[in-house]
PDB file of C-alpha atoms in Angstrom:
ATOM      1  CA  MET A   1     114.433  81.084 150.769  1.00 57.00           C
ATOM      2  CA  ALA A   2     117.744  82.111 149.729  1.00 70.00           C
ATOM      3  CA  VAL A   3     116.515  83.449 146.525  1.00 76.00           C
ATOM      4  CA  ALA A   4     113.893  85.591 148.248  1.00 80.00           C
ATOM      5  CA  ALA A   5     116.621  86.951 150.547  1.00 81.00           C
ATOM      6  CA  LEU A   6     118.636  87.613 147.434  1.00 82.00           C
ATOM      7  CA  GLU A   7     115.536  89.460 145.854  1.00 82.00           C
ATOM      8  CA  GLN A   8     114.973  91.406 148.880  1.00 83.00           C
ATOM      9  CA  GLU A   9     118.679  92.614 148.745  1.00 84.00           C
ATOM     10  CA  ILE A  10     118.489  93.780 144.913  1.00 85.00           C
ATOM     11  CA  LEU A  11     115.342  95.746 145.951  1.00 86.00           C
ATOM     12  CA  ILE A  12     116.838  97.507 148.813  1.00 86.00           C
ATOM     13  CA  LEU A  13     120.172  98.288 146.594  1.00 87.00           C
ATOM     14  CA  ARG A  14     117.800  99.442 143.868  1.00 85.00           C
ATOM     15  CA  LYS A  15     115.911 101.738 146.520  1.00 85.00           C
ATOM     16  CA  ARG A  16     119.284 103.182 147.455  1.00 86.00           C
ATOM     17  CA  ARG A  17     120.584 103.634 143.836  1.00 86.00           C
ATOM     18  CA  GLN A  18     117.290 105.574 143.394  1.00 85.00           C
ATOM     19  CA  LEU A  19     117.731 107.684 146.142  1.00 88.00           C
ATOM     20  CA  TYR A  20     121.427 108.535 145.665  1.00 88.00           C
ATOM     21  CA  SER A  21     120.442 109.408 142.144  1.00 88.00           C
ATOM     22  CA  LEU A  22     117.696 111.679 143.289  1.00 90.00           C
ATOM     23  CA  ILE A  23     119.772 113.646 145.966  1.00 90.00           C
ATOM     24  CA  GLY A  24     122.484 114.022 142.944  1.00 89.00           C
ATOM     25  CA  LEU A  25     119.702 115.268 140.803  1.00 90.00           C
ATOM     26  CA  LEU A  26     118.707 117.725 143.406  1.00 91.00           C
ATOM     27  CA  LEU A  27     122.022 118.895 143.914  1.00 91.00           C
ATOM     28  CA  VAL A  28     122.859 119.627 140.051  1.00 90.00           C
ATOM     29  CA  VAL A  29     119.488 121.602 140.141  1.00 89.00           C
ATOM     30  CA  ALA A  30     120.500 123.791 143.307  1.00 88.00           C
ATOM     31  CA  VAL A  31     123.843 124.383 141.898  1.00 88.00           C
ATOM     32  CA  LEU A  32     122.312 125.396 138.367  1.00 86.00           C
ATOM     33  CA  VAL A  33     119.749 127.882 140.250  1.00 83.00           C
ATOM     34  CA  SER A  34     122.436 129.492 142.466  1.00 82.00           C
ATOM     35  CA  GLY A  35     124.614 129.909 139.629  1.00 80.00           C
ATOM     36  CA  PHE A  36     122.093 131.228 137.373  1.00 76.00           C
ATOM     37  CA  SER A  37     120.967 133.920 140.025  1.00 74.00           C
ATOM     38  CA  LYS A  38     124.648 134.767 140.753  1.00 74.00           C
ATOM     39  CA  SER A  39     125.417 135.500 137.206  1.00 73.00           C
ATOM     40  CA  ASN A  40     122.086 137.212 136.733  1.00 70.00           C
ATOM     41  CA  GLU A  41     123.126 139.599 139.501  1.00 70.00           C
ATOM     42  CA  MET A  42     126.433 140.230 138.079  1.00 70.00           C
ATOM     43  CA  ASN A  43     124.860 140.817 134.686  1.00 65.00           C
ATOM     44  CA  SER A  44     124.736 144.695 134.241  1.00 58.00           C
ATOM     45  CA  GLY A  45     121.423 144.290 132.033  1.00 59.00           C
ATOM     46  CA  GLY A  46     120.172 141.204 133.896  1.00 66.00           C
ATOM     47  CA  PHE A  47     119.771 137.970 131.594  1.00 68.00           C
ATOM     48  CA  LEU A  48     115.800 138.094 131.793  1.00 68.00           C
ATOM     49  CA  GLN A  49     115.711 141.880 130.741  1.00 70.00           C
ATOM     50  CA  GLY A  50     118.077 141.357 128.180  1.00 70.00           C
ATOM     51  CA  LEU A  51     116.313 138.137 126.544  1.00 71.00           C
ATOM     52  CA  SER A  52     113.397 140.430 125.540  1.00 71.00           C
ATOM     53  CA  LYS A  53     116.167 142.567 123.065  1.00 74.00           C
ATOM     54  CA  PHE A  54     117.582 139.293 121.937  1.00 74.00           C
ATOM     55  CA  PHE A  55     116.246 139.645 118.222  1.00 76.00           C
ATOM     56  CA  ASP A  56     116.637 143.708 118.362  1.00 78.00           C
ATOM     57  CA  TYR A  57     120.259 143.475 116.589  1.00 77.00           C
ATOM     58  CA  PRO A  58     119.422 140.673 114.031  1.00 79.00           C
ATOM     59  CA  GLY A  59     116.349 142.373 113.241  1.00 82.00           C
ATOM     60  CA  GLU A  60     118.193 145.712 112.504  1.00 80.00           C
ATOM     61  CA  ILE A  61     120.788 144.000 110.423  1.00 80.00           C
ATOM     62  CA  VAL A  62     117.714 142.179 108.329  1.00 82.00           C
ATOM     63  CA  ALA A  63     115.987 145.453 107.843  1.00 81.00           C
ATOM     64  CA  GLU A  64     119.190 147.358 106.567  1.00 80.00           C
ATOM     65  CA  ALA A  65     119.869 144.660 104.235  1.00 78.00           C
ATOM     66  CA  TRP A  66     116.420 144.736 102.819  1.00 83.00           C
ATOM     67  CA  GLN A  67     116.566 148.785 102.473  1.00 81.00           C
ATOM     68  CA  ALA A  68     119.842 148.081 100.604  1.00 76.00           C
ATOM     69  CA  GLY A  69     117.833 146.562  97.739  1.00 79.00           C
ATOM     70  CA  PRO A  70     119.590 145.213  94.804  1.00 81.00           C
ATOM     71  CA  ALA A  71     122.814 147.033  95.894  1.00 81.00           C
ATOM     72  CA  PHE A  72     123.041 144.399  98.503  1.00 80.00           C
ATOM     73  CA  PHE A  73     124.351 141.792  96.055  1.00 84.00           C
ATOM     74  CA  GLY A  74     127.165 144.054  95.085  1.00 83.00           C
ATOM     75  CA  LEU A  75     128.076 144.423  98.815  1.00 82.00           C
ATOM     76  CA  ILE A  76     128.411 140.690  98.892  1.00 85.00           C
ATOM     77  CA  LEU A  77     130.894 141.192  95.973  1.00 87.00           C
ATOM     78  CA  THR A  78     133.188 143.621  97.431  1.00 87.00           C
ATOM     79  CA  PHE A  79     133.989 141.165 100.608  1.00 87.00           C
ATOM     80  CA  VAL A  80     135.010 138.491  98.052  1.00 88.00           C
ATOM     81  CA  PRO A  81     138.561 139.226  98.368  1.00 88.00           C
ATOM     82  CA  ALA A  82     138.600 139.160 102.383  1.00 86.00           C
ATOM     83  CA  MET A  83     136.992 135.877 102.043  1.00 87.00           C
ATOM     84  CA  LEU A  84     139.641 134.788  99.695  1.00 89.00           C
ATOM     85  CA  GLU A  85     142.158 135.780 102.147  1.00 88.00           C
ATOM     86  CA  THR A  86     140.450 133.680 105.046  1.00 87.00           C
ATOM     87  CA  LEU A  87     140.329 130.647 102.424  1.00 89.00           C
ATOM     88  CA  ASN A  88     144.003 131.183 101.831  1.00 90.00           C
ATOM     89  CA  ILE A  89     145.152 131.253 105.565  1.00 89.00           C
ATOM     90  CA  ALA A  90     142.808 127.943 106.049  1.00 89.00           C
ATOM     91  CA  ALA A  91     144.312 126.200 103.152  1.00 91.00           C
ATOM     92  CA  VAL A  92     147.726 127.029 103.723  1.00 92.00           C
ATOM     93  CA  ALA A  93     147.433 126.248 107.482  1.00 91.00           C
ATOM     94  CA  THR A  94     145.786 122.847 106.879  1.00 92.00           C
ATOM     95  CA  LEU A  95     148.242 121.773 104.324  1.00 93.00           C
ATOM     96  CA  LEU A  96     151.243 122.507 106.640  1.00 94.00           C
ATOM     97  CA  GLY A  97     149.292 121.007 109.771  1.00 92.00           C
ATOM     98  CA  GLY A  98     148.353 118.018 107.748  1.00 92.00           C
ATOM     99  CA  ALA A  99     152.023 117.295 106.538  1.00 93.00           C
ATOM    100  CA  MET A 100     153.141 117.726 110.342  1.00 93.00           C
ATOM    101  CA  ALA A 101     150.524 115.511 111.428  1.00 92.00           C
ATOM    102  CA  VAL A 102     151.404 112.603 109.301  1.00 93.00           C
ATOM    103  CA  VAL A 103     154.899 113.097 110.594  1.00 93.00           C
ATOM    104  CA  LEU A 104     153.679 113.119 114.284  1.00 92.00           C
ATOM    105  CA  ALA A 105     151.230 110.047 113.713  1.00 91.00           C
ATOM    106  CA  MET A 106     153.986 107.798 111.993  1.00 90.00           C
ATOM    107  CA  ALA A 107     156.382 108.747 114.870  1.00 90.00           C
ATOM    108  CA  SER A 108     153.580 108.006 117.831  1.00 88.00           C
ATOM    109  CA  THR A 109     152.202 104.840 116.768  1.00 88.00           C
ATOM    110  CA  ARG A 110     153.567 101.559 117.931  1.00 85.00           C
ATOM    111  CA  ASN A 111     151.736  99.619 115.402  1.00 84.00           C
ATOM    112  CA  VAL A 112     153.814 101.014 112.537  1.00 83.00           C
ATOM    113  CA  ASP A 113     157.183  99.880 114.332  1.00 83.00           C
ATOM    114  CA  SER A 114     158.057 103.588 115.493  1.00 84.00           C
ATOM    115  CA  TRP A 115     161.021 103.979 118.206  1.00 84.00           C
ATOM    116  CA  GLY A 116     159.381 103.102 121.465  1.00 82.00           C
ATOM    117  CA  PRO A 117     161.016 105.765 123.479  1.00 86.00           C
ATOM    118  CA  LEU A 118     160.252 108.397 121.333  1.00 88.00           C
ATOM    119  CA  ILE A 119     156.404 107.633 121.086  1.00 89.00           C
ATOM    120  CA  PRO A 120     155.368 109.139 124.314  1.00 89.00           C
ATOM    121  CA  VAL A 121     157.453 112.041 123.880  1.00 91.00           C
ATOM    122  CA  VAL A 122     155.558 112.802 120.412  1.00 90.00           C
ATOM    123  CA  ARG A 123     152.172 111.855 121.967  1.00 90.00           C
ATOM    124  CA  ARG A 124     152.752 114.635 124.859  1.00 90.00           C
ATOM    125  CA  ILE A 125     153.683 116.907 121.951  1.00 90.00           C
ATOM    126  CA  MET A 126     150.581 116.294 120.221  1.00 89.00           C
ATOM    127  CA  ASP A 127     148.666 116.861 123.390  1.00 88.00           C
ATOM    128  CA  ILE A 128     150.491 120.358 124.035  1.00 89.00           C
ATOM    129  CA  THR A 129     149.551 121.599 120.490  1.00 87.00           C
ATOM    130  CA  ARG A 130     145.876 120.361 121.069  1.00 85.00           C
ATOM    131  CA  ALA A 131     145.309 121.874 124.484  1.00 84.00           C
ATOM    132  CA  PHE A 132     145.578 125.680 123.468  1.00 82.00           C
ATOM    133  CA  PRO A 133     142.858 126.682 121.029  1.00 83.00           C
ATOM    134  CA  GLU A 134     143.637 128.431 117.800  1.00 83.00           C
ATOM    135  CA  LEU A 135     142.562 131.919 119.366  1.00 83.00           C
ATOM    136  CA  ILE A 136     145.025 131.794 122.222  1.00 85.00           C
ATOM    137  CA  ILE A 137     147.957 130.851 120.157  1.00 85.00           C
ATOM    138  CA  ALA A 138     147.058 133.448 117.524  1.00 85.00           C
ATOM    139  CA  LEU A 139     146.844 136.249 120.288  1.00 84.00           C
ATOM    140  CA  PHE A 140     150.607 135.389 121.606  1.00 85.00           C
ATOM    141  CA  LEU A 141     151.602 135.414 117.906  1.00 85.00           C
ATOM    142  CA  ILE A 142     149.923 138.642 117.102  1.00 83.00           C
ATOM    143  CA  PHE A 143     151.519 140.017 120.080  1.00 83.00           C
ATOM    144  CA  VAL A 144     154.920 138.592 118.957  1.00 83.00           C
ATOM    145  CA  LEU A 145     154.654 139.151 115.146  1.00 82.00           C
ATOM    146  CA  GLY A 146     152.075 141.792 114.688  1.00 80.00           C
ATOM    147  CA  SER A 147     148.686 141.926 113.056  1.00 79.00           C
ATOM    148  CA  SER A 148     148.694 139.972 109.949  1.00 81.00           C
ATOM    149  CA  PRO A 149     147.504 136.833 108.323  1.00 84.00           C
ATOM    150  CA  VAL A 150     150.492 134.880 109.119  1.00 87.00           C
ATOM    151  CA  PRO A 151     150.239 134.649 113.244  1.00 86.00           C
ATOM    152  CA  ALA A 152     146.874 133.148 112.044  1.00 86.00           C
ATOM    153  CA  MET A 153     148.151 130.803 109.704  1.00 89.00           C
ATOM    154  CA  ILE A 154     150.764 129.431 112.146  1.00 91.00           C
ATOM    155  CA  ALA A 155     148.528 129.228 115.179  1.00 89.00           C
ATOM    156  CA  VAL A 156     145.812 127.109 113.028  1.00 90.00           C
ATOM    157  CA  ALA A 157     148.759 125.104 111.491  1.00 92.00           C
ATOM    158  CA  ILE A 158     149.816 124.190 114.986  1.00 92.00           C
ATOM    159  CA  HIS A 159     146.450 123.384 116.218  1.00 91.00           C
ATOM    160  CA  THR A 160     145.767 121.199 113.101  1.00 91.00           C
ATOM    161  CA  ALA A 161     149.167 119.181 113.549  1.00 91.00           C
ATOM    162  CA  GLY A 162     147.993 118.192 117.082  1.00 90.00           C
ATOM    163  CA  ALA A 163     144.386 117.235 116.134  1.00 91.00           C
ATOM    164  CA  LEU A 164     145.019 115.695 112.865  1.00 92.00           C
ATOM    165  CA  GLY A 165     147.929 113.689 114.653  1.00 91.00           C
ATOM    166  CA  LYS A 166     145.922 112.078 116.893  1.00 90.00           C
ATOM    167  CA  LEU A 167     143.021 111.086 114.399  1.00 91.00           C
ATOM    168  CA  PHE A 168     146.044 109.812 112.067  1.00 91.00           C
ATOM    169  CA  SER A 169     147.443 107.906 115.012  1.00 91.00           C
ATOM    170  CA  GLU A 170     144.422 106.120 115.677  1.00 90.00           C
ATOM    171  CA  VAL A 171     144.252 105.252 112.009  1.00 91.00           C
ATOM    172  CA  ASN A 172     147.475 103.408 112.267  1.00 89.00           C
ATOM    173  CA  GLU A 173     146.381 101.459 115.077  1.00 88.00           C
ATOM    174  CA  ASN A 174     144.005  99.978 113.180  1.00 86.00           C
ATOM    175  CA  ILE A 175     145.870  98.956 109.960  1.00 87.00           C
ATOM    176  CA  ASP A 176     146.501  95.167 109.039  1.00 87.00           C
ATOM    177  CA  ARG A 177     150.219  94.469 109.942  1.00 86.00           C
ATOM    178  CA  LYS A 178     150.753  91.420 107.733  1.00 88.00           C
ATOM    179  CA  PRO A 179     152.418  93.998 104.855  1.00 87.00           C
ATOM    180  CA  ILE A 180     154.425  95.331 107.316  1.00 87.00           C
ATOM    181  CA  GLU A 181     155.728  91.961 108.596  1.00 87.00           C
ATOM    182  CA  GLY A 182     156.061  90.650 104.845  1.00 88.00           C
ATOM    183  CA  LEU A 183     158.605  93.526 103.777  1.00 86.00           C
ATOM    184  CA  SER A 184     160.620  93.116 107.121  1.00 86.00           C
ATOM    185  CA  ALA A 185     161.082  89.615 106.367  1.00 86.00           C
ATOM    186  CA  CYS A 186     162.298  90.826 103.071  1.00 86.00           C
ATOM    187  CA  GLY A 187     164.800  93.439 104.616  1.00 83.00           C
ATOM    188  CA  ALA A 188     162.915  96.647 103.743  1.00 85.00           C
ATOM    189  CA  SER A 189     163.836  99.719 105.734  1.00 87.00           C
ATOM    190  CA  TRP A 190     161.410 101.424 108.132  1.00 87.00           C
ATOM    191  CA  LEU A 191     160.680 104.392 105.473  1.00 89.00           C
ATOM    192  CA  GLN A 192     160.266 101.733 102.610  1.00 89.00           C
ATOM    193  CA  ARG A 193     157.599  99.699 105.141  1.00 89.00           C
ATOM    194  CA  ILE A 194     155.966 103.095 105.811  1.00 89.00           C
ATOM    195  CA  ARG A 195     155.637 103.707 101.934  1.00 88.00           C
ATOM    196  CA  TYR A 196     154.551 100.371 100.741  1.00 89.00           C
ATOM    197  CA  ALA A 197     152.957  98.721 103.438  1.00 88.00           C
ATOM    198  CA  VAL A 198     151.090 101.452 105.719  1.00 89.00           C
ATOM    199  CA  MET A 199     150.531 104.507 103.402  1.00 88.00           C
ATOM    200  CA  PRO A 200     148.206 102.407 101.143  1.00 87.00           C
ATOM    201  CA  GLN A 201     146.117 101.228 103.776  1.00 87.00           C
ATOM    202  CA  VAL A 202     145.612 104.838 105.676  1.00 88.00           C
ATOM    203  CA  ALA A 203     145.584 107.378 102.942  1.00 86.00           C
ATOM    204  CA  PRO A 204     141.717 107.192 102.256  1.00 82.00           C
ATOM    205  CA  ASN A 205     141.194 107.639 105.808  1.00 85.00           C
ATOM    206  CA  TYR A 206     143.888 110.448 105.970  1.00 88.00           C
ATOM    207  CA  LEU A 207     142.443 112.237 103.074  1.00 85.00           C
ATOM    208  CA  SER A 208     138.857 112.133 104.597  1.00 83.00           C
ATOM    209  CA  TYR A 209     140.069 113.808 108.016  1.00 87.00           C
ATOM    210  CA  PHE A 210     141.884 115.992 106.022  1.00 88.00           C
ATOM    211  CA  LEU A 211     138.998 117.480 104.155  1.00 84.00           C
ATOM    212  CA  LEU A 212     137.060 117.529 107.287  1.00 84.00           C
ATOM    213  CA  ARG A 213     139.898 119.465 109.224  1.00 88.00           C
ATOM    214  CA  LEU A 214     139.942 121.923 105.947  1.00 87.00           C
ATOM    215  CA  GLU A 215     136.055 122.900 106.750  1.00 83.00           C
ATOM    216  CA  ILE A 216     136.721 123.673 110.615  1.00 87.00           C
ATOM    217  CA  ASN A 217     139.903 125.748 109.754  1.00 88.00           C
ATOM    218  CA  VAL A 218     138.050 127.787 107.285  1.00 86.00           C
ATOM    219  CA  ARG A 219     135.450 128.684 110.187  1.00 84.00           C
ATOM    220  CA  ALA A 220     138.599 129.067 112.626  1.00 85.00           C
ATOM    221  CA  SER A 221     140.293 131.417 110.415  1.00 85.00           C
ATOM    222  CA  ALA A 222     137.171 133.563 110.025  1.00 82.00           C
ATOM    223  CA  ILE A 223     137.004 134.171 114.008  1.00 83.00           C
ATOM    224  CA  LEU A 224     140.866 134.846 114.285  1.00 83.00           C
ATOM    225  CA  GLY A 225     139.952 137.994 112.134  1.00 80.00           C
ATOM    226  CA  PHE A 226     138.329 139.224 115.167  1.00 77.00           C
ATOM    227  CA  VAL A 227     141.626 139.668 116.891  1.00 76.00           C
ATOM    228  CA  GLY A 228     143.508 141.171 113.804  1.00 73.00           C
ATOM    229  CA  ALA A 229     144.480 138.328 111.587  1.00 73.00           C
ATOM    230  CA  GLY A 230     143.042 139.560 108.644  1.00 76.00           C
ATOM    231  CA  GLY A 231     140.392 137.993 106.157  1.00 79.00           C
ATOM    232  CA  ILE A 232     136.787 138.170 106.593  1.00 82.00           C
ATOM    233  CA  GLY A 233     136.736 138.142 110.302  1.00 82.00           C
ATOM    234  CA  GLN A 234     138.288 141.526 110.562  1.00 82.00           C
ATOM    235  CA  GLU A 235     135.805 143.185 107.905  1.00 82.00           C
ATOM    236  CA  LEU A 236     133.209 141.592 110.419  1.00 82.00           C
ATOM    237  CA  ARG A 237     134.463 143.199 113.420  1.00 81.00           C
ATOM    238  CA  ARG A 238     134.683 146.388 111.690  1.00 81.00           C
ATOM    239  CA  THR A 239     131.079 146.279 110.414  1.00 81.00           C
ATOM    240  CA  ILE A 240     129.766 145.240 113.762  1.00 79.00           C
ATOM    241  CA  GLY A 241     131.770 147.949 115.329  1.00 71.00           C
ATOM    242  CA  TRP A 242     130.396 150.814 113.338  1.00 59.00           C
ATOM    243  CA  GLY A 243     126.919 149.544 115.009  1.00 56.00           C
ATOM    244  CA  GLN A 244     124.135 151.444 113.061  1.00 56.00           C
ATOM    245  CA  GLY A 245     124.545 152.076 109.326  1.00 61.00           C
ATOM    246  CA  ALA A 246     126.682 148.865 108.844  1.00 74.00           C
ATOM    247  CA  GLY A 247     123.958 146.310 109.326  1.00 77.00           C
ATOM    248  CA  ASP A 248     123.730 145.820 105.533  1.00 80.00           C
ATOM    249  CA  GLU A 249     127.569 145.030 105.144  1.00 84.00           C
ATOM    250  CA  THR A 250     127.279 142.554 108.199  1.00 84.00           C
ATOM    251  CA  ALA A 251     124.615 140.682 106.342  1.00 85.00           C
ATOM    252  CA  ALA A 252     126.490 140.837 103.466  1.00 86.00           C
ATOM    253  CA  ILE A 253     129.370 139.193 105.168  1.00 86.00           C
ATOM    254  CA  PHE A 254     127.300 136.649 106.804  1.00 87.00           C
ATOM    255  CA  VAL A 255     125.661 135.632 103.759  1.00 88.00           C
ATOM    256  CA  LEU A 256     129.033 135.292 102.128  1.00 88.00           C
ATOM    257  CA  LEU A 257     130.538 133.215 104.852  1.00 85.00           C
ATOM    258  CA  PHE A 258     127.454 130.909 104.619  1.00 86.00           C
ATOM    259  CA  CYS A 259     127.543 130.425 101.271  1.00 88.00           C
ATOM    260  CA  THR A 260     131.033 129.598 101.283  1.00 86.00           C
ATOM    261  CA  ILE A 261     131.148 127.157 104.056  1.00 83.00           C
ATOM    262  CA  MET A 262     128.024 125.394 102.802  1.00 85.00           C
ATOM    263  CA  MET A 263     129.922 124.919  99.504  1.00 87.00           C
ATOM    264  CA  ILE A 264     133.040 123.823 101.109  1.00 83.00           C
ATOM    265  CA  ASP A 265     130.888 121.410 103.253  1.00 79.00           C
ATOM    266  CA  GLN A 266     129.095 119.781 100.243  1.00 84.00           C
ATOM    267  CA  VAL A 267     132.216 119.387  98.062  1.00 83.00           C
ATOM    268  CA  SER A 268     134.200 117.931 100.926  1.00 77.00           C
ATOM    269  CA  SER A 269     131.554 115.709 101.714  1.00 77.00           C
ATOM    270  CA  TYR A 270     131.220 114.590  98.055  1.00 81.00           C
ATOM    271  CA  LEU A 271     135.116 113.950  97.892  1.00 77.00           C
ATOM    272  CA  ARG A 272     134.963 112.123 101.460  1.00 70.00           C
ATOM    273  CA  GLY A 273     132.566 109.789 100.293  1.00 73.00           C
ATOM    274  CA  LYS A 274     134.198 108.629  97.318  1.00 73.00           C
ATOM    275  CA  LEU A 275     137.572 108.317  99.211  1.00 66.00           C
ATOM    276  CA  VAL A 276     136.042 105.992 101.729  1.00 62.00           C
ATOM    277  CA  GLY A 277     133.968 104.085  99.283  1.00 61.00           C
ATOM    278  CA  SER A 278     130.485 104.990 100.686  1.00 56.00           C
ATOM    279  CA  GLY A 279     128.924 107.210  97.977  1.00 48.00           C
ATOM    280  CA  ARG A 280     128.288 110.363 100.050  1.00 47.00           C
ATOM    281  CA  ALA A 281     129.419 111.145 103.436  1.00 47.00           C
ATOM    282  CA  HIS A 282     126.986 113.087 105.834  1.00 48.00           C
TER     283      HIS A 282
END
């Protein structure tokens, strides 16, 4: 009898949960429909009307690139210096941000015997550096320092320090503490314990995350060109701003950017695979 009552109660609870789920789903749908209608009214052209023109501009770019013929490949080469500038921004920013991330990670991890009162302070610093996207930091720095690749490099380095510092600290939390305890028993200093007990364990994962961050920073550096930070993004903004007649240059930049990112992705994936000993990372 008790079992039958329990089954009946479970059935009632299940029906009640399904009812609540249905009500929640209907509320979400109502909010989405209402939001779409409102945003469509605020859009000067209308979303549905503009949807039919979605492929017009990409089609014009492809048509102009096709009309350029063999000269299109020469256009790609003209943008190589700007692409190299973007790669330089990303590389320097990743190196500086990675170095800061190592310091922040070591100072914010209890597992490596960091000073207790310092840990929450460093963690909040990493939270702040991650909270603001590179674009926001770059806009502020460009206002202060003027338009140049330097604000972009600083912005990407600051964001990289926070993001990589968080990942590095999580790697530190999973290390084996026995080598640290052994060196402590021998009277080794904190720096000696980090050098000989922590770094050998975390270095492969650190380098793997570092290479992954380099890929991300190349894309971020290209985007920052739109706000005057130089590099391939600035050239892309110029060609798009010209509108009709610069579609072949826009297509050349897209092809160069795609090929560069694809090569970096393949090389870094290969190196990450070697570092973590899994053959090839994907």
